[in-house]
mmCIF file of C-alpha atoms in Angstrom:
data_model
loop_
_atom_site.group_PDB
_atom_site.id
_atom_site.type_symbol
_atom_site.label_atom_id
_atom_site.label_comp_id
_atom_site.label_asym_id
_atom_site.label_seq_id
_atom_site.Cartn_x
_atom_site.Cartn_y
_atom_site.Cartn_z
ATOM 1 C CA MET S 8 111.348 122.123 96.043
ATOM 2 C CA THR S 9 108.664 123.823 98.120
ATOM 3 C CA SER S 10 108.945 127.462 99.068
ATOM 4 C CA GLY S 11 108.955 128.266 102.777
ATOM 5 C CA LYS S 12 105.749 130.267 102.411
ATOM 6 C CA SER S 13 103.609 127.163 101.785
ATOM 7 C CA VAL S 14 104.867 125.248 104.819
ATOM 8 C CA THR S 15 104.127 126.018 108.456
ATOM 9 C CA ARG S 16 105.188 124.254 111.626
ATOM 10 C CA SER S 17 104.200 124.743 115.233
ATOM 11 C CA ALA S 18 106.829 125.494 117.846
ATOM 12 C CA PRO S 19 108.545 122.347 119.134
ATOM 13 C CA SER S 20 107.467 120.979 122.488
ATOM 14 C CA SER S 21 109.173 118.468 124.720
ATOM 15 C CA VAL S 22 108.137 116.286 127.622
ATOM 16 C CA GLN S 23 110.027 114.281 130.150
ATOM 17 C CA VAL S 24 109.157 110.600 129.996
ATOM 18 C CA THR S 25 107.470 109.757 133.270
ATOM 19 C CA THR S 26 105.341 106.793 132.216
ATOM 20 C CA VAL S 27 105.726 103.509 130.403
ATOM 21 C CA ALA S 28 102.392 101.685 130.431
ATOM 22 C CA SER S 29 101.565 98.433 128.644
ATOM 23 C CA SER S 30 98.501 96.310 128.052
ATOM 24 C CA LEU S 31 97.634 93.215 126.046
ATOM 25 C CA LEU S 32 94.585 93.559 123.807
ATOM 26 C CA THR S 33 92.968 90.275 122.729
ATOM 27 C CA VAL S 34 90.838 90.459 119.600
ATOM 28 C CA GLN S 35 88.594 87.714 118.222
ATOM 29 C CA THR S 36 88.516 88.306 114.478
ATOM 30 C CA PRO S 37 85.572 87.187 112.318
ATOM 31 C CA GLY S 38 87.932 85.966 109.581
ATOM 32 C CA ARG S 39 89.483 87.834 106.659
ATOM 33 C CA GLY S 40 89.026 91.602 106.878
ATOM 34 C CA PHE S 41 89.584 94.692 108.995
ATOM 35 C CA THR S 42 88.810 95.160 112.703
ATOM 36 C CA ASP S 43 88.830 98.752 113.974
ATOM 37 C CA LEU S 44 91.018 99.116 117.096
ATOM 38 C CA THR S 45 90.829 102.919 117.349
ATOM 39 C CA SER S 46 88.407 103.044 120.276
ATOM 40 C CA GLU S 47 90.432 100.441 122.205
ATOM 41 C CA ALA S 48 93.602 102.482 121.657
ATOM 42 C CA ALA S 49 91.795 105.627 122.872
ATOM 43 C CA LYS S 50 90.464 103.791 125.968
ATOM 44 C CA PHE S 51 93.977 102.614 126.812
ATOM 45 C CA ILE S 52 95.380 106.160 126.480
ATOM 46 C CA ASN S 53 92.587 107.436 128.737
ATOM 47 C CA GLU S 54 93.089 104.679 131.345
ATOM 48 C CA VAL S 55 96.819 105.365 131.681
ATOM 49 C CA GLN S 56 96.107 109.110 131.883
ATOM 50 C CA ALA S 57 98.507 109.750 129.025
ATOM 51 C CA ARG S 58 99.298 113.370 128.212
ATOM 52 C CA ASP S 59 101.992 113.550 125.515
ATOM 53 C CA GLY S 60 104.121 110.788 124.054
ATOM 54 C CA ALA S 61 103.834 107.816 121.732
ATOM 55 C CA LEU S 62 101.513 104.840 121.511
ATOM 56 C CA THR S 63 103.011 101.707 120.009
ATOM 57 C CA LEU S 64 100.826 98.840 118.842
ATOM 58 C CA PHE S 65 102.467 95.488 118.057
ATOM 59 C CA ILE S 66 100.659 92.396 116.786
ATOM 60 C CA ARG S 67 102.104 89.084 117.968
ATOM 61 C CA HIS S 68 101.312 87.095 114.825
ATOM 62 C CA THR S 69 102.688 86.404 111.331
ATOM 63 C CA SER S 70 99.387 86.013 109.459
ATOM 64 C CA ALA S 71 97.646 89.203 110.621
ATOM 65 C CA SER S 72 98.859 92.798 110.622
ATOM 66 C CA LEU S 73 98.153 96.411 111.557
ATOM 67 C CA THR S 74 97.509 99.506 109.479
ATOM 68 C CA ILE S 75 96.192 103.055 109.652
ATOM 69 C CA GLN S 76 93.618 103.653 106.948
ATOM 70 C CA GLU S 77 90.515 105.627 106.024
ATOM 71 C CA ASN S 78 87.501 105.139 108.269
ATOM 72 C CA ALA S 79 84.880 107.113 106.312
ATOM 73 C CA ASP S 80 84.094 104.943 103.286
ATOM 74 C CA PRO S 81 83.892 101.160 103.919
ATOM 75 C CA SER S 82 84.582 100.479 100.235
ATOM 76 C CA VAL S 83 88.217 101.498 100.868
ATOM 77 C CA LEU S 84 88.655 98.456 103.130
ATOM 78 C CA VAL S 85 86.968 96.204 100.547
ATOM 79 C CA ASP S 86 89.329 97.470 97.846
ATOM 80 C CA LEU S 87 92.369 97.041 100.100
ATOM 81 C CA THR S 88 91.354 93.439 100.797
ATOM 82 C CA THR S 89 91.036 92.889 97.041
ATOM 83 C CA ALA S 90 94.454 94.460 96.408
ATOM 84 C CA LEU S 91 96.150 92.265 99.011
ATOM 85 C CA SER S 92 94.477 89.170 97.546
ATOM 86 C CA ARG S 93 95.804 90.094 94.101
ATOM 87 C CA LEU S 94 99.322 90.635 95.476
ATOM 88 C CA ALA S 95 99.360 87.289 97.311
ATOM 89 C CA PRO S 96 96.783 84.937 95.766
ATOM 90 C CA GLU S 97 96.115 81.501 97.227
ATOM 91 C CA ASN S 98 96.748 79.744 93.918
ATOM 92 C CA ALA S 99 100.285 81.046 93.364
ATOM 93 C CA GLY S 100 101.979 77.650 93.806
ATOM 94 C CA TRP S 101 103.230 78.217 97.371
ATOM 95 C CA THR S 102 105.255 75.403 98.938
ATOM 96 C CA HIS S 103 104.176 76.235 102.515
ATOM 97 C CA TYR S 104 100.577 75.128 103.038
ATOM 98 C CA THR S 105 100.743 73.341 106.393
ATOM 99 C CA GLU S 106 97.772 75.270 107.798
ATOM 100 C CA GLY S 107 95.836 75.501 104.548
ATOM 101 C CA PRO S 108 95.958 77.326 101.213
ATOM 102 C CA ASP S 109 95.444 80.751 102.834
ATOM 103 C CA ASP S 110 98.415 80.418 105.215
ATOM 104 C CA MET S 111 101.355 81.390 102.991
ATOM 105 C CA PRO S 112 99.435 84.228 101.301
ATOM 106 C CA ALA S 113 98.663 85.514 104.830
ATOM 107 C CA HIS S 114 102.381 85.573 105.665
ATOM 108 C CA VAL S 115 103.135 87.520 102.470
ATOM 109 C CA LYS S 116 100.333 90.016 103.217
ATOM 110 C CA THR S 117 101.735 90.556 106.716
ATOM 111 C CA MET S 118 105.181 91.157 105.231
ATOM 112 C CA LEU S 119 103.691 93.752 102.838
ATOM 113 C CA THR S 120 101.871 95.597 105.621
ATOM 114 C CA GLN S 121 103.006 96.166 109.224
ATOM 115 C CA THR S 122 103.308 94.302 112.505
ATOM 116 C CA SER S 123 103.746 97.487 114.534
ATOM 117 C CA LEU S 124 102.515 101.066 114.465
ATOM 118 C CA GLN S 125 103.534 104.151 116.376
ATOM 119 C CA VAL S 126 101.018 106.957 116.825
ATOM 120 C CA PRO S 127 101.704 110.294 118.557
ATOM 121 C CA VAL S 128 99.675 111.136 121.638
ATOM 122 C CA LEU S 129 99.047 114.867 122.085
ATOM 123 C CA ASN S 130 97.109 116.420 124.959
ATOM 124 C CA GLY S 131 95.777 113.027 126.023
ATOM 125 C CA LYS S 132 94.462 112.035 122.576
ATOM 126 C CA VAL S 133 95.709 109.726 119.865
ATOM 127 C CA ALA S 134 96.771 112.179 117.118
ATOM 128 C CA LEU S 135 95.060 110.515 114.162
ATOM 129 C CA GLY S 136 93.757 112.531 111.237
ATOM 130 C CA THR S 137 90.033 113.125 110.743
ATOM 131 C CA TRP S 138 89.523 110.143 108.427
ATOM 132 C CA GLN S 139 92.082 107.775 109.972
ATOM 133 C CA ALA S 140 91.513 104.666 112.055
ATOM 134 C CA ILE S 141 93.765 101.929 113.435
ATOM 135 C CA TYR S 142 92.935 98.499 112.044
ATOM 136 C CA LEU S 143 93.931 94.917 112.668
ATOM 137 C CA ILE S 144 93.934 93.106 109.311
ATOM 138 C CA GLU S 145 93.054 89.426 109.519
ATOM 139 C CA HIS S 146 94.590 87.691 106.519
ATOM 140 C CA ARG S 147 93.198 84.197 107.227
ATOM 141 C CA LYS S 148 89.733 83.024 106.120
ATOM 142 C CA ARG S 149 88.586 81.648 109.442
ATOM 143 C CA PRO S 150 88.252 83.501 112.775
ATOM 144 C CA HIS S 151 91.345 83.804 114.948
ATOM 145 C CA ARG S 152 92.217 85.051 118.424
ATOM 146 C CA ARG S 153 94.823 87.771 117.963
ATOM 147 C CA GLU S 154 96.973 89.585 120.533
ATOM 148 C CA VAL S 155 98.066 93.186 120.191
ATOM 149 C CA VAL S 156 100.483 94.748 122.674
ATOM 150 C CA LEU S 157 99.681 98.399 123.468
ATOM 151 C CA GLN S 158 102.437 100.501 124.985
ATOM 152 C CA PHE S 159 102.449 104.178 125.860
ATOM 153 C CA ILE S 160 105.730 105.991 126.511
ATOM 154 C CA GLY S 161 105.586 109.606 127.583
ATOM 155 C CA SER S 162 104.180 111.888 130.238
ATOM 156 C CA ASN S 163 100.922 111.491 132.075
ATOM 157 C CA GLN S 164 98.568 114.025 133.608
#
């Protein structure tokens, strides 16, 4: 148990929801790997003049996913790709291979990660940590056109 002296918390704040804004982001992926969506999320928040609330991102696919991860050292993304490939290898004897040997492993990788994220918006900014970024993870080998729904719920300026 942690003593109260090592934990601090700011005073609670509340806002009245005055805005629900949505947009569809289309992303052409280069194939397997990570695509940084952080700047697109920030542009959307700016365009809708968001003040305080929540940004939801939802990917409309079952073989690609979303995550928040480190943006400082690119080797982190390489290692995460390696880890996912070890967890769901192509040669695991899958019975579903209609779209190729990377299809079923892509579904498993999506199940292990996330199809939606929610990020706080504070004072008109996405409240990510210093070394965090929002990524679309393409789990298929070849390029794909992916759709991500962006939705802000909260107050605007």
